[in-house]
mmCIF file of C-alpha atoms in Angstrom:
data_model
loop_
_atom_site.group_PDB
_atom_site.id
_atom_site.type_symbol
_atom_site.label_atom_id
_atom_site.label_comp_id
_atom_site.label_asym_id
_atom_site.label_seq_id
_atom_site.Cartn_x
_atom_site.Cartn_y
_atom_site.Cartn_z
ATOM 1 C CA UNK G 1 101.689 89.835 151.159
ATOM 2 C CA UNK G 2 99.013 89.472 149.344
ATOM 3 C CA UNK G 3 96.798 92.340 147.554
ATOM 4 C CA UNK G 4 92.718 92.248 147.374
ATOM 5 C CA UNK G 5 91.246 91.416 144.003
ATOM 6 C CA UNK G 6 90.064 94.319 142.997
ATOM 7 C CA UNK G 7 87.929 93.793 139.332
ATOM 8 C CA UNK G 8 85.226 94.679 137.847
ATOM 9 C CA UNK G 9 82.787 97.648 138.329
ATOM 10 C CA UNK G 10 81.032 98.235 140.725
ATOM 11 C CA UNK G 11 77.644 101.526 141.565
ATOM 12 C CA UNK G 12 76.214 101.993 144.542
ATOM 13 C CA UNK G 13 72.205 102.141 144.300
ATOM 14 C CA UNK G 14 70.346 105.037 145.616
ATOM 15 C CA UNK G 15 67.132 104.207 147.506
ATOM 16 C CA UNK G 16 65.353 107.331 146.511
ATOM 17 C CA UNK G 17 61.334 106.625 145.276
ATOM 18 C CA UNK G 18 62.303 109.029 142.098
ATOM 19 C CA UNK G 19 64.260 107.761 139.412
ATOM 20 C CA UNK G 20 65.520 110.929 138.285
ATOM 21 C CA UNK G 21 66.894 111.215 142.356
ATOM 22 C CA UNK G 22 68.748 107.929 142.095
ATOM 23 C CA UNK G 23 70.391 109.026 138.657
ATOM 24 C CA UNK G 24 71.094 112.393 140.429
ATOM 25 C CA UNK G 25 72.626 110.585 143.690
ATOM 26 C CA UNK G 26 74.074 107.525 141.990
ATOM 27 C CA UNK G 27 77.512 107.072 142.802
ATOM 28 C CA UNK G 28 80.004 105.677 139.988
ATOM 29 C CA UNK G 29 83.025 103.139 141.246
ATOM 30 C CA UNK G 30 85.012 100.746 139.353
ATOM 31 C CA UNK G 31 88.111 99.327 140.366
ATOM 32 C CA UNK G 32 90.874 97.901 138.222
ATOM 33 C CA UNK G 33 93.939 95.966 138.788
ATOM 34 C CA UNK G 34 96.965 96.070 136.586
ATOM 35 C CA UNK G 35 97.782 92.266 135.388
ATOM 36 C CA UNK G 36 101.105 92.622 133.226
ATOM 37 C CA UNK G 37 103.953 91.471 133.877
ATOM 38 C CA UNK G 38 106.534 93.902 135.393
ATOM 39 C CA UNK G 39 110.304 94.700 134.671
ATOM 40 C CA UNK G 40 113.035 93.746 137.159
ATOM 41 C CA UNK G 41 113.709 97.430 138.868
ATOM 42 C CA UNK G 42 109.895 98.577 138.187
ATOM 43 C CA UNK G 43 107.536 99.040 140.542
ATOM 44 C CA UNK G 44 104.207 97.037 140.365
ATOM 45 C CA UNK G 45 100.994 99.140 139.694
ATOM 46 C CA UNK G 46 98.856 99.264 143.091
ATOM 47 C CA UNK G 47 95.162 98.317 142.552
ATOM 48 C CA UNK G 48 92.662 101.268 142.274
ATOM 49 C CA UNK G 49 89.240 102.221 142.552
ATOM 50 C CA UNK G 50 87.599 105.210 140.990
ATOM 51 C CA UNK G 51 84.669 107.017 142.780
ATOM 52 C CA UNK G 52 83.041 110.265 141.251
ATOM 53 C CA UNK G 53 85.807 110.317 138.216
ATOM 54 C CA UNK G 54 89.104 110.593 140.593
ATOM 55 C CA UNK G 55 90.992 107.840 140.986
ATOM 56 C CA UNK G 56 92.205 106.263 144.605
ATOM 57 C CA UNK G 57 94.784 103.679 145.341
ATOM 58 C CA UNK G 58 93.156 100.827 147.252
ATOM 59 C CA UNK G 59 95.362 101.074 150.451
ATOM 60 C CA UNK G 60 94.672 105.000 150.254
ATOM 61 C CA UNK G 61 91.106 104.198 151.434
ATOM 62 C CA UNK G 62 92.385 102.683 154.639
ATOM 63 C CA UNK G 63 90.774 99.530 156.277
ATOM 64 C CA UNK G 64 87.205 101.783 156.363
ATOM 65 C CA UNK G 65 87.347 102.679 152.895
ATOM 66 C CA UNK G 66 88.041 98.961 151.683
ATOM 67 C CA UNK G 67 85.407 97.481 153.837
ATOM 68 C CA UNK G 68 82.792 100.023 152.124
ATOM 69 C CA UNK G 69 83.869 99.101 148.768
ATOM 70 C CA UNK G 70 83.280 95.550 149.438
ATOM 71 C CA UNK G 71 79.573 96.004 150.858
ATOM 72 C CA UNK G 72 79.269 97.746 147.553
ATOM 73 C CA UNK G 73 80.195 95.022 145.714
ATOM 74 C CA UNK G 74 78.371 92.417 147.761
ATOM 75 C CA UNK G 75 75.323 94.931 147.550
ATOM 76 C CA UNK G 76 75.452 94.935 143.740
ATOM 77 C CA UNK G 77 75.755 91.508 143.836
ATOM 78 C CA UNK G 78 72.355 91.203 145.495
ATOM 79 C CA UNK G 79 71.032 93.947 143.704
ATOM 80 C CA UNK G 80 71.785 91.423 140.184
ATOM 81 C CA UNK G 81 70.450 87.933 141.846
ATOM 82 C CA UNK G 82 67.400 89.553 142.892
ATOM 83 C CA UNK G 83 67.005 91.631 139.142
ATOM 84 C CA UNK G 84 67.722 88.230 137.712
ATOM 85 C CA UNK G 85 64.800 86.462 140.048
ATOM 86 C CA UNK G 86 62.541 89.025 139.538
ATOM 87 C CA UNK G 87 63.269 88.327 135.583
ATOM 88 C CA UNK G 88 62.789 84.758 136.150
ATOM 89 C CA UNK G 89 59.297 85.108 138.026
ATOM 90 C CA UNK G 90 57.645 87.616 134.993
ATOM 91 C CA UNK G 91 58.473 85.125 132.548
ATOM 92 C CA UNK G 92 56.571 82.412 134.537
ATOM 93 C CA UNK G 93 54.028 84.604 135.192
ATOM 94 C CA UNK G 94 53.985 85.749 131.625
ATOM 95 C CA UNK G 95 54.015 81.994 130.293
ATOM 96 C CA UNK G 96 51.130 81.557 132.789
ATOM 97 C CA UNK G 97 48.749 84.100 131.915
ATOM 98 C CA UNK G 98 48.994 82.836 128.362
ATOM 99 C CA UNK G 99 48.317 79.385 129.081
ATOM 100 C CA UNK G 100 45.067 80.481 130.884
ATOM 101 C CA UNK G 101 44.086 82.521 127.845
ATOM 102 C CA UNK G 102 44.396 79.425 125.964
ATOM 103 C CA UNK G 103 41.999 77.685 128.672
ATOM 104 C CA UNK G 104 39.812 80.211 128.384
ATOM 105 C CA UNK G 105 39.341 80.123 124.703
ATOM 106 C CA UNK G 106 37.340 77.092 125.095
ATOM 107 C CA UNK G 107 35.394 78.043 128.309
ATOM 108 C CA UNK G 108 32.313 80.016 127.951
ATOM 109 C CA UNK G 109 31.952 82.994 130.067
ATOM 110 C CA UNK G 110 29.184 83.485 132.121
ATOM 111 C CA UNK G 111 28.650 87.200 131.760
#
């Protein structure tokens, strides 16, 4: 049987207007899977996740639980492509609004 992947970190978002809310109400998860090898008559680590400081085994969550901590994850994801677009668009902008300043050097201005 095969387990869910379970790396990386992963915080929910709040969608309070305050920032000082959001830190407040900000959830902190990661989950971590052990990848060494194990010893004939050991038992293999089960993945966990860690919410609020206390750590969980993955199948302790139940199917609920797991689904949750994947729409946290794809969340996040979002959260990162749109960060990264919106980072992308202010440095065109930025770029813009200097190449008009240059345009305008040579203009004169009416007023």
């Amino acid at each position: 049987m095969s387990k869910p992947r379970t790396s990386g970190s992963v915080k929910s978002r709040a969608t309070s207007t305050s920032k000082s809310e959001a830190n407040k109400s900000e959830k902190q998860v990661t989950a971590n899977e052990s990848e060494s090898a194990v010893a004939v008559g050991e038992q293999a680590s089960q993945p966990t996740v860690t919410i609020d400081g206390k750590e969980y085994t993955l199948e302790s969550l139940g199917q609920q639980g797991r689904e949750q901590l994947q729409n946290l994850r794809v969340t996040d994801q979002e959260l990162q492509r749109l960060q990264d677009q919106l980072a992308i668009t202010q440095t065109a902008r930025n770029t813009y609004a200097r190449i008009l300043a240059e345009v305008t050097k040579s203009v004169t201005p009416v007023k």
